[in-house]
CSV table of C-alpha atoms in Angstrom, one decimal:
chain,number,residue,atom,x,y,z
A,1,ILE,CA,88.7,84.2,61.1
A,2,MET,CA,91.7,82.0,61.2
A,3,ARG,CA,93.6,84.6,64.0
A,4,THR,CA,93.6,82.1,66.7
A,5,LYS,CA,94.7,77.9,65.8
A,6,ALA,CA,95.2,78.7,62.3
A,7,HIS,CA,97.5,75.4,62.6
A,8,LEU,CA,94.4,73.2,63.2
A,9,ALA,CA,93.2,74.7,59.6
A,10,LEU,CA,96.1,75.2,57.4
A,11,PRO,CA,98.6,72.5,56.9
A,12,TRP,CA,101.5,75.1,55.8
A,13,VAL,CA,101.0,76.9,59.8
A,14,ASP,CA,101.1,73.6,60.9
A,15,ALA,CA,104.3,73.1,59.1
A,16,VAL,CA,105.6,76.1,60.1
A,17,VAL,CA,104.9,75.7,64.5
A,18,ASN,CA,105.8,71.6,63.5
A,19,HIS,CA,109.4,73.0,62.1
A,20,PRO,CA,112.2,71.6,63.7
A,21,GLN,CA,114.1,74.4,63.9
A,22,VAL,CA,111.8,76.0,65.5
A,23,LEU,CA,111.3,73.3,67.9
A,24,ASP,CA,114.9,72.9,68.4
A,25,ALA,CA,115.3,76.9,69.5
A,26,VAL,CA,112.7,76.0,72.1
A,27,GLU,CA,114.1,73.2,73.3
A,28,ASP,CA,116.8,74.6,74.1
A,29,VAL,CA,114.9,76.8,76.4
A,30,ILE,CA,112.2,74.2,77.7
A,31,GLY,CA,113.2,70.7,77.2
A,32,PRO,CA,112.2,68.1,75.4
A,33,ASP,CA,109.1,67.3,75.5
A,34,ILE,CA,106.6,70.1,74.3
A,35,LEU,CA,103.4,70.9,73.7
A,36,LEU,CA,102.1,73.9,71.3
A,37,TYR,CA,99.5,75.8,73.8
A,38,ASN,CA,98.4,77.9,70.9
A,39,LEU,CA,98.8,80.4,68.0
A,40,THR,CA,97.8,83.6,66.9
A,41,VAL,CA,97.8,85.3,63.9
A,42,TRP,CA,98.7,89.4,64.5
A,43,ILE,CA,98.0,91.5,61.5
A,44,LYS,CA,98.3,95.1,61.4
A,45,ASP,CA,97.1,96.6,58.2
A,46,ALA,CA,99.2,99.7,56.5
A,47,ARG,CA,98.5,102.8,58.6
A,48,ASP,CA,96.3,100.9,61.3
A,49,VAL,CA,96.2,103.0,64.9
A,50,SER,CA,95.5,99.8,66.4
A,51,PHE,CA,98.6,98.6,69.1
A,52,VAL,CA,99.2,96.4,72.3
A,53,GLY,CA,99.9,98.0,75.4
A,54,TRP,CA,102.0,96.6,78.1
A,55,HIS,CA,101.2,93.1,79.1
A,56,GLN,CA,102.9,90.0,80.2
A,57,ASP,CA,101.7,86.8,78.6
A,58,SER,CA,101.1,85.2,82.0
A,59,THR,CA,98.3,86.9,82.7
A,60,TYR,CA,95.5,85.5,80.8
A,61,PHE,CA,97.5,81.6,80.1
A,62,PRO,CA,96.2,79.9,83.3
A,63,LEU,CA,99.5,77.6,83.8
A,64,ASP,CA,101.4,76.3,86.5
A,65,PRO,CA,104.4,76.8,86.7
A,66,ALA,CA,104.7,80.0,84.2
A,67,VAL,CA,106.9,78.1,82.1
A,68,GLN,CA,105.5,79.4,78.6
A,69,VAL,CA,107.7,80.9,75.6
A,70,THR,CA,106.3,82.2,72.4
A,71,ALA,CA,107.8,82.0,69.5
A,72,TRP,CA,107.2,85.5,67.4
A,73,VAL,CA,107.6,84.5,63.5
A,74,ALA,CA,107.9,87.0,61.1
A,75,LEU,CA,105.8,86.7,57.7
A,76,THR,CA,106.6,90.0,57.0
A,77,ASP,CA,109.2,92.8,58.3
A,78,SER,CA,108.6,93.8,61.8
A,79,ASN,CA,110.5,96.6,62.5
A,80,GLU,CA,109.9,100.1,64.4
A,81,GLU,CA,108.0,101.7,61.5
A,82,ASN,CA,105.1,99.3,61.3
A,83,GLY,CA,104.9,98.4,65.4
A,84,ASN,CA,107.2,95.5,66.2
A,85,VAL,CA,107.6,94.0,69.6
A,86,LYS,CA,109.4,96.2,72.3
A,87,TYR,CA,110.3,95.1,75.4
A,88,VAL,CA,111.6,96.0,78.9
A,89,PRO,CA,114.9,93.6,79.2
A,90,GLY,CA,115.1,91.3,82.4
A,91,SER,CA,111.7,91.8,83.1
A,92,HIS,CA,110.7,88.4,83.2
A,93,ARG,CA,112.3,88.1,86.2
A,94,LEU,CA,110.0,90.7,88.3
A,95,GLY,CA,107.0,88.4,89.0
A,96,GLN,CA,103.4,89.0,87.7
A,97,PHE,CA,102.3,92.9,87.5
A,98,ARG,CA,98.7,93.8,88.0
A,99,HIS,CA,96.7,94.2,84.8
A,100,ALA,CA,93.3,95.6,83.9
A,101,ASN,CA,90.9,95.7,81.0
A,102,GLU,CA,90.2,98.5,78.8
A,103,ALA,CA,87.7,96.9,75.8
A,104,GLY,CA,87.3,99.5,73.4
A,105,SER,CA,90.9,100.9,73.0
A,106,GLY,CA,91.7,100.1,70.0
A,107,SER,CA,94.4,97.5,71.6
A,108,LEU,CA,95.0,94.0,70.0
A,109,LEU,CA,94.3,92.2,73.1
A,110,SER,CA,90.6,90.7,73.9
A,111,LYS,CA,89.9,93.1,76.2
A,112,GLY,CA,92.5,95.5,76.0
A,113,GLN,CA,94.4,94.6,78.8
A,114,HIS,CA,97.5,96.4,80.1
A,115,ILE,CA,99.8,96.8,83.0
A,116,VAL,CA,98.4,99.3,85.6
A,117,ASP,CA,101.5,99.1,88.0
A,118,SER,CA,104.5,101.3,88.2
A,119,LEU,CA,106.7,100.1,85.2
A,120,ASP,CA,110.2,101.2,84.8
A,121,ALA,CA,110.5,101.4,81.0
A,122,SER,CA,113.7,103.7,80.8
A,123,VAL,CA,115.0,100.8,79.2
A,124,VAL,CA,113.1,99.4,76.0
A,125,LYS,CA,114.9,97.1,73.5
A,126,SER,CA,113.0,96.7,70.2
A,127,ILE,CA,112.9,93.3,68.3
A,128,SER,CA,113.1,93.6,64.1
A,129,LEU,CA,112.7,90.8,62.1
A,130,THR,CA,112.9,90.0,58.5
A,131,PRO,CA,110.3,87.6,57.0
A,132,GLY,CA,111.3,83.5,58.2
A,133,GLU,CA,113.4,85.0,61.4
A,134,MET,CA,112.0,84.6,64.8
A,135,SER,CA,112.5,85.5,68.1
A,136,LEU,CA,111.7,83.7,71.7
A,137,HIS,CA,110.1,85.4,75.1
A,138,HIS,CA,109.1,84.5,78.3
A,139,THR,CA,105.5,84.3,79.6
A,140,ARG,CA,106.2,87.2,81.9
A,141,LEU,CA,108.3,89.1,79.9
A,142,VAL,CA,106.9,92.7,79.6
A,143,HIS,CA,106.6,94.0,76.4
A,144,PHE,CA,103.8,96.0,73.6
A,145,SER,CA,104.1,97.6,70.2
A,146,GLU,CA,102.9,100.8,68.8
A,147,PRO,CA,100.5,101.4,65.7
A,148,ASN,CA,101.9,100.6,62.0
A,149,LYS,CA,102.9,104.0,60.4
A,150,SER,CA,104.1,102.1,57.7
A,151,ALA,CA,102.5,101.4,54.4
A,152,ARG,CA,103.2,98.0,54.1
A,153,ARG,CA,101.1,95.4,56.3
A,154,ARG,CA,102.8,93.7,59.3
A,155,ILE,CA,101.9,89.9,60.0
A,156,GLY,CA,103.5,87.5,62.0
A,157,PHE,CA,102.9,84.3,64.0
A,158,GLY,CA,102.9,84.1,67.8
A,159,ILE,CA,103.1,80.5,68.9
A,160,SER,CA,102.8,79.5,72.7
A,161,TYR,CA,105.5,76.5,73.7
A,162,ILE,CA,104.9,74.8,77.1
A,163,PRO,CA,106.6,71.8,78.3
A,164,ALA,CA,104.3,68.8,78.6
A,165,SER,CA,104.9,69.0,82.4
A,166,VAL,CA,103.1,72.1,82.9
A,167,ARG,CA,99.5,72.1,84.1
A,168,CYS,CA,96.0,73.8,83.7
A,169,THR,CA,95.0,75.9,86.4
A,170,VAL,CA,91.6,76.4,85.9
A,171,SER,CA,88.2,74.8,85.8
A,172,VAL,CA,88.0,74.3,81.9
A,173,ARG,CA,89.9,71.3,80.1
A,174,HIS,CA,91.5,72.4,76.9
A,175,THR,CA,93.7,71.5,74.3
A,176,ALA,CA,97.1,71.4,73.0
A,177,MET,CA,99.8,69.8,70.5
A,178,LEU,CA,102.1,67.5,71.2
A,179,VAL,CA,104.8,68.6,68.8
A,180,ARG,CA,108.5,66.8,70.4
A,181,GLY,CA,108.8,64.2,72.7
A,182,VAL,CA,105.8,62.6,74.9
A,183,ASP,CA,103.5,63.7,77.2
A,184,HIS,CA,103.7,61.9,80.7
A,185,PHE,CA,101.1,63.6,82.5
A,186,ASN,CA,97.9,64.3,80.5
A,187,HIS,CA,97.3,67.9,81.4
A,188,PHE,CA,95.8,68.8,78.2
A,189,ASP,CA,93.5,67.2,75.4
A,190,HIS,CA,95.8,66.7,72.3
A,191,GLU,CA,94.9,68.3,69.1
A,192,PRO,CA,95.6,66.3,65.6
A,193,ARG,CA,97.6,67.5,63.0
A,194,ILE,CA,95.9,68.8,60.0
A,195,THR,CA,97.0,66.3,57.2
A,196,ASP,CA,94.2,67.3,54.0
A,197,GLY,CA,93.4,71.1,54.7
A,198,ILE,CA,89.6,72.7,56.2
A,199,ASN,CA,87.0,70.3,56.4
A,200,ALA,CA,83.9,69.9,58.3
A,201,LYS,CA,85.2,67.8,61.3
A,202,SER,CA,88.5,69.8,61.5
A,203,GLU,CA,87.2,73.0,61.9
A,204,ALA,CA,84.3,71.7,64.4
A,205,PHE,CA,87.7,70.6,66.1
A,206,ARG,CA,88.9,73.8,66.0
A,207,ALA,CA,86.0,76.0,66.8
A,208,ASP,CA,85.3,73.7,70.0
A,209,ALA,CA,89.5,74.2,70.8
A,210,ILE,CA,88.7,77.9,70.2
A,211,THR,CA,86.0,78.2,72.9
A,212,ARG,CA,87.9,76.2,75.4
A,213,TYR,CA,90.4,78.3,75.0
A,214,GLY,CA,88.9,81.3,75.6
A,215,ALA,CA,86.8,80.4,78.0
A,216,ALA,CA,90.2,79.5,80.3
A,217,ARG,CA,91.9,82.3,79.6
A,218,ASP,CA,88.6,84.5,80.9
A,219,GLU,CA,88.9,82.4,83.9
A,220,ALA,CA,92.8,82.9,84.3
A,221,ALA,CA,92.2,86.6,84.0
A,222,GLN,CA,89.0,86.9,86.3
A,223,HIS,CA,91.6,84.9,88.9
A,224,HIS,CA,93.9,87.7,88.3
A,225,THR,CA,91.7,90.6,89.1
A,226,GLU,CA,90.7,88.6,92.2
A,227,GLU,CA,93.6,87.6,93.2
A,228,PHE,CA,95.0,91.5,93.1
A,229,ALA,CA,91.9,92.5,94.6
A,230,ARG,CA,92.6,90.7,97.7
A,231,GLY,CA,95.7,92.8,98.3
Protein backbone atom coordinates (compact mmCIF):
# COMPACT_ATOMS: atom_id res chain seq x y z
CA ILE A 1 0.00 0.00 0.00
CA MET A 2 2.83 2.41 0.84
CA ARG A 3 5.27 1.37 -1.89
CA THR A 4 4.92 4.65 -3.82
CA LYS A 5 5.00 8.20 -2.41
CA ALA A 6 4.80 7.17 1.23
CA HIS A 7 6.11 10.65 2.10
CA LEU A 8 2.59 11.94 1.34
CA ALA A 9 1.07 9.69 4.02
CA LEU A 10 3.57 9.21 6.85
CA PRO A 11 5.21 12.16 8.68
CA TRP A 12 8.29 10.10 9.62
CA VAL A 13 8.93 9.33 5.94
CA ASP A 14 8.46 13.03 5.14
CA ALA A 15 11.12 13.77 7.75
CA VAL A 16 13.57 11.42 6.01
CA VAL A 17 13.11 12.86 2.51
CA ASN A 18 13.47 16.40 3.90
CA HIS A 19 16.37 15.59 6.26
CA PRO A 20 19.09 18.26 5.99
CA GLN A 21 21.92 15.71 5.74
CA VAL A 22 20.18 13.96 2.86
CA LEU A 23 19.47 17.24 1.05
CA ASP A 24 22.98 18.58 1.67
CA ALA A 25 24.43 15.58 -0.18
CA VAL A 26 21.90 15.90 -3.00
CA GLU A 27 22.55 19.63 -3.32
CA ASP A 28 26.26 18.94 -3.79
CA VAL A 29 25.29 16.97 -6.91
CA ILE A 30 22.34 18.82 -8.50
CA GLY A 31 22.30 22.29 -6.96
CA PRO A 32 20.21 24.19 -4.39
CA ASP A 33 16.71 24.14 -5.95
CA ILE A 34 15.50 20.59 -5.38
CA LEU A 35 12.27 18.74 -6.13
CA LEU A 36 11.42 15.31 -4.77
CA TYR A 37 10.20 13.53 -7.90
CA ASN A 38 9.21 10.18 -6.40
CA LEU A 39 9.79 7.79 -3.53
CA THR A 40 9.66 4.00 -3.71
CA VAL A 41 9.85 1.65 -0.74
CA TRP A 42 11.98 -1.37 -1.69
CA ILE A 43 11.27 -4.51 0.33
CA LYS A 44 12.72 -7.97 -0.14
CA ASP A 45 11.39 -10.51 2.29
CA ALA A 46 13.62 -13.21 3.77
CA ARG A 47 14.47 -15.91 1.22
CA ASP A 48 12.66 -13.83 -1.41
CA VAL A 49 13.43 -14.89 -4.99
CA SER A 50 12.40 -11.53 -6.46
CA PHE A 51 15.11 -9.38 -8.03
CA VAL A 52 15.70 -6.20 -10.03
CA GLY A 53 17.24 -6.71 -13.47
CA TRP A 54 19.93 -4.56 -15.08
CA HIS A 55 18.29 -1.20 -15.83
CA GLN A 56 18.56 2.57 -15.90
CA ASP A 57 16.03 4.71 -14.03
CA SER A 58 16.00 7.18 -16.94
CA THR A 59 14.09 4.64 -19.05
CA TYR A 60 10.83 5.36 -17.26
CA PHE A 61 11.47 8.82 -15.78
CA PRO A 62 10.25 11.30 -18.46
CA LEU A 63 12.71 14.05 -17.55
CA ASP A 64 14.72 16.51 -19.63
CA PRO A 65 17.56 16.92 -19.16
CA ALA A 66 18.33 13.52 -17.63
CA VAL A 67 19.57 15.04 -14.37
CA GLN A 68 18.09 12.99 -11.56
CA VAL A 69 19.74 11.44 -8.55
CA THR A 70 18.39 8.61 -6.41
CA ALA A 71 19.19 8.58 -2.72
CA TRP A 72 18.97 4.93 -1.62
CA VAL A 73 18.43 5.09 2.16
CA ALA A 74 18.83 1.83 4.09
CA LEU A 75 16.31 1.07 6.84
CA THR A 76 17.90 -2.36 7.38
CA ASP A 77 21.28 -3.77 6.47
CA SER A 78 21.69 -3.92 2.70
CA ASN A 79 24.46 -6.29 1.70
CA GLU A 80 25.34 -8.97 -0.82
CA GLU A 81 23.55 -11.73 1.09
CA ASN A 82 20.19 -9.95 1.12
CA GLY A 83 20.28 -8.51 -2.40
CA ASN A 84 21.86 -5.07 -2.27
CA VAL A 85 22.32 -2.73 -5.24
CA LYS A 86 25.17 -3.52 -7.64
CA TYR A 87 26.29 -1.35 -10.53
CA VAL A 88 28.66 -0.92 -13.45
CA PRO A 89 30.97 1.99 -12.54
CA GLY A 90 30.99 4.82 -15.04
CA SER A 91 27.98 3.45 -16.92
CA HIS A 92 26.02 6.69 -16.42
CA ARG A 93 28.29 8.20 -19.09
CA LEU A 94 27.34 5.61 -21.75
CA GLY A 95 23.99 7.11 -22.72
CA GLN A 96 20.59 5.46 -22.81
CA PHE A 97 20.45 1.69 -23.27
CA ARG A 98 17.60 -0.17 -24.95
CA HIS A 99 15.20 -1.84 -22.49
CA ALA A 100 12.43 -4.41 -22.83
CA ASN A 101 9.61 -5.48 -20.52
CA GLU A 102 9.15 -8.95 -19.05
CA ALA A 103 6.11 -8.93 -16.81
CA GLY A 104 5.76 -11.88 -14.45
CA SER A 105 9.49 -12.58 -14.43
CA GLY A 106 9.85 -12.09 -10.67
CA SER A 107 11.28 -8.60 -11.09
CA LEU A 108 10.35 -5.95 -8.54
CA LEU A 109 10.16 -3.38 -11.34
CA SER A 110 6.62 -2.61 -12.47
CA LYS A 111 6.91 -4.27 -15.87
CA GLY A 112 10.08 -6.31 -15.44
CA GLN A 113 12.14 -3.72 -17.32
CA HIS A 114 15.66 -4.81 -18.19
CA ILE A 115 18.48 -3.86 -20.56
CA VAL A 116 18.64 -5.82 -23.81
CA ASP A 117 21.63 -4.06 -25.42
CA SER A 118 25.06 -5.60 -25.08
CA LEU A 119 26.46 -4.64 -21.70
CA ASP A 120 30.03 -4.95 -20.43
CA ALA A 121 29.51 -6.16 -16.86
CA SER A 122 33.07 -7.40 -16.38
CA VAL A 123 33.49 -4.88 -13.55
CA VAL A 124 30.62 -4.73 -11.07
CA LYS A 125 30.68 -2.95 -7.73
CA SER A 126 28.46 -3.56 -4.72
CA ILE A 127 26.87 -0.98 -2.41
CA SER A 128 26.72 -2.26 1.17
CA LEU A 129 24.85 -0.08 3.67
CA THR A 130 23.93 -0.26 7.34
CA PRO A 131 20.66 1.23 8.68
CA GLY A 132 20.71 5.02 8.32
CA GLU A 133 23.35 5.08 5.60
CA MET A 134 22.60 6.02 1.99
CA SER A 135 24.10 5.94 -1.47
CA LEU A 136 23.50 8.29 -4.42
CA HIS A 137 23.26 7.20 -8.04
CA HIS A 138 22.66 8.95 -11.38
CA THR A 139 19.51 8.29 -13.39
CA ARG A 140 21.55 6.59 -16.15
CA LEU A 141 23.66 4.40 -13.89
CA VAL A 142 23.31 0.75 -14.94
CA HIS A 143 22.40 -1.20 -11.79
CA PHE A 144 20.58 -4.28 -10.53
CA SER A 145 20.00 -6.36 -7.40
CA GLU A 146 19.81 -10.08 -6.76
CA PRO A 147 17.36 -12.09 -4.59
CA ASN A 148 17.48 -11.99 -0.81
CA LYS A 149 19.20 -15.17 0.32
CA SER A 150 19.24 -14.20 4.00
CA ALA A 151 16.81 -14.89 6.86
CA ARG A 152 16.01 -11.18 7.32
CA ARG A 153 14.09 -8.62 5.29
CA ARG A 154 15.90 -5.95 3.30
CA ILE A 155 14.15 -2.58 3.34
CA GLY A 156 15.17 0.76 1.89
CA PHE A 157 13.89 3.96 0.32
CA GLY A 158 14.68 4.95 -3.25
CA ILE A 159 14.21 8.75 -3.16
CA SER A 160 14.38 10.42 -6.57
CA TYR A 161 15.45 14.08 -6.59
CA ILE A 162 15.69 16.50 -9.53
CA PRO A 163 16.69 20.13 -10.01
CA ALA A 164 13.65 22.41 -10.28
CA SER A 165 14.76 23.30 -13.82
CA VAL A 166 14.13 19.76 -15.12
CA ARG A 167 10.94 19.48 -17.16
CA CYS A 168 8.54 16.62 -17.85
CA THR A 169 8.61 15.28 -21.42
CA VAL A 170 5.23 13.50 -21.58
CA SER A 171 1.65 14.73 -21.83
CA VAL A 172 0.74 13.95 -18.22
CA ARG A 173 1.36 16.81 -15.82
CA HIS A 174 2.28 15.17 -12.56
CA THR A 175 3.47 16.12 -9.11
CA ALA A 176 6.67 16.75 -7.17
CA MET A 177 7.56 18.22 -3.78
CA LEU A 178 9.77 21.27 -3.37
CA VAL A 179 12.16 20.21 -0.60
CA ARG A 180 14.82 22.93 -0.86
CA GLY A 181 15.31 26.27 -2.58
CA VAL A 182 12.91 27.88 -5.05
CA ASP A 183 10.93 26.55 -8.01
CA HIS A 184 11.12 29.23 -10.73
CA PHE A 185 9.87 26.88 -13.46
CA ASN A 186 6.54 25.37 -12.34
CA HIS A 187 6.95 22.21 -14.42
CA PHE A 188 5.10 20.12 -11.79
CA ASP A 189 2.13 20.52 -9.46
CA HIS A 190 3.52 20.88 -5.95
CA GLU A 191 2.92 18.18 -3.35
CA PRO A 192 2.08 19.43 0.17
CA ARG A 193 4.03 18.19 3.17
CA ILE A 194 2.10 15.82 5.42
CA THR A 195 1.60 17.17 8.95
CA ASP A 196 -0.91 14.99 10.80
CA GLY A 197 -0.71 11.54 9.25
CA ILE A 198 -3.11 9.67 7.03
CA ASN A 199 -6.55 11.18 6.43
CA ALA A 200 -9.13 11.15 3.66
CA LYS A 201 -7.86 14.36 2.05
CA SER A 202 -4.20 13.36 2.06
CA GLU A 203 -4.95 9.87 0.75
CA ALA A 204 -7.09 11.27 -2.08
CA PHE A 205 -4.21 13.56 -3.08
CA ARG A 206 -1.67 10.74 -2.87
CA ALA A 207 -3.86 8.41 -4.93
CA ASP A 208 -4.15 11.05 -7.67
CA ALA A 209 -0.39 11.73 -7.53
CA ILE A 210 0.38 8.01 -7.89
CA THR A 211 -2.02 7.67 -10.80
CA ARG A 212 -0.42 10.60 -12.63
CA TYR A 213 3.10 9.36 -11.89
CA GLY A 214 2.23 5.90 -13.22
CA ALA A 215 0.66 7.31 -16.37
CA ALA A 216 3.73 9.46 -17.02
CA ARG A 217 6.06 6.50 -16.41
CA ASP A 218 4.11 4.29 -18.81
CA GLU A 219 4.07 7.00 -21.49
CA ALA A 220 7.83 7.47 -21.09
CA ALA A 221 8.43 3.73 -21.44
CA GLN A 222 6.27 3.65 -24.58
CA HIS A 223 8.21 6.56 -26.09
CA HIS A 224 11.43 4.70 -25.30
CA THR A 225 10.19 1.59 -27.10
CA GLU A 226 9.04 3.57 -30.15
CA GLU A 227 12.27 5.59 -30.34
CA PHE A 228 14.48 2.49 -30.43
CA ALA A 229 12.14 0.75 -32.86
CA ARG A 230 12.74 3.59 -35.34
CA GLY A 231 16.42 2.75 -35.29
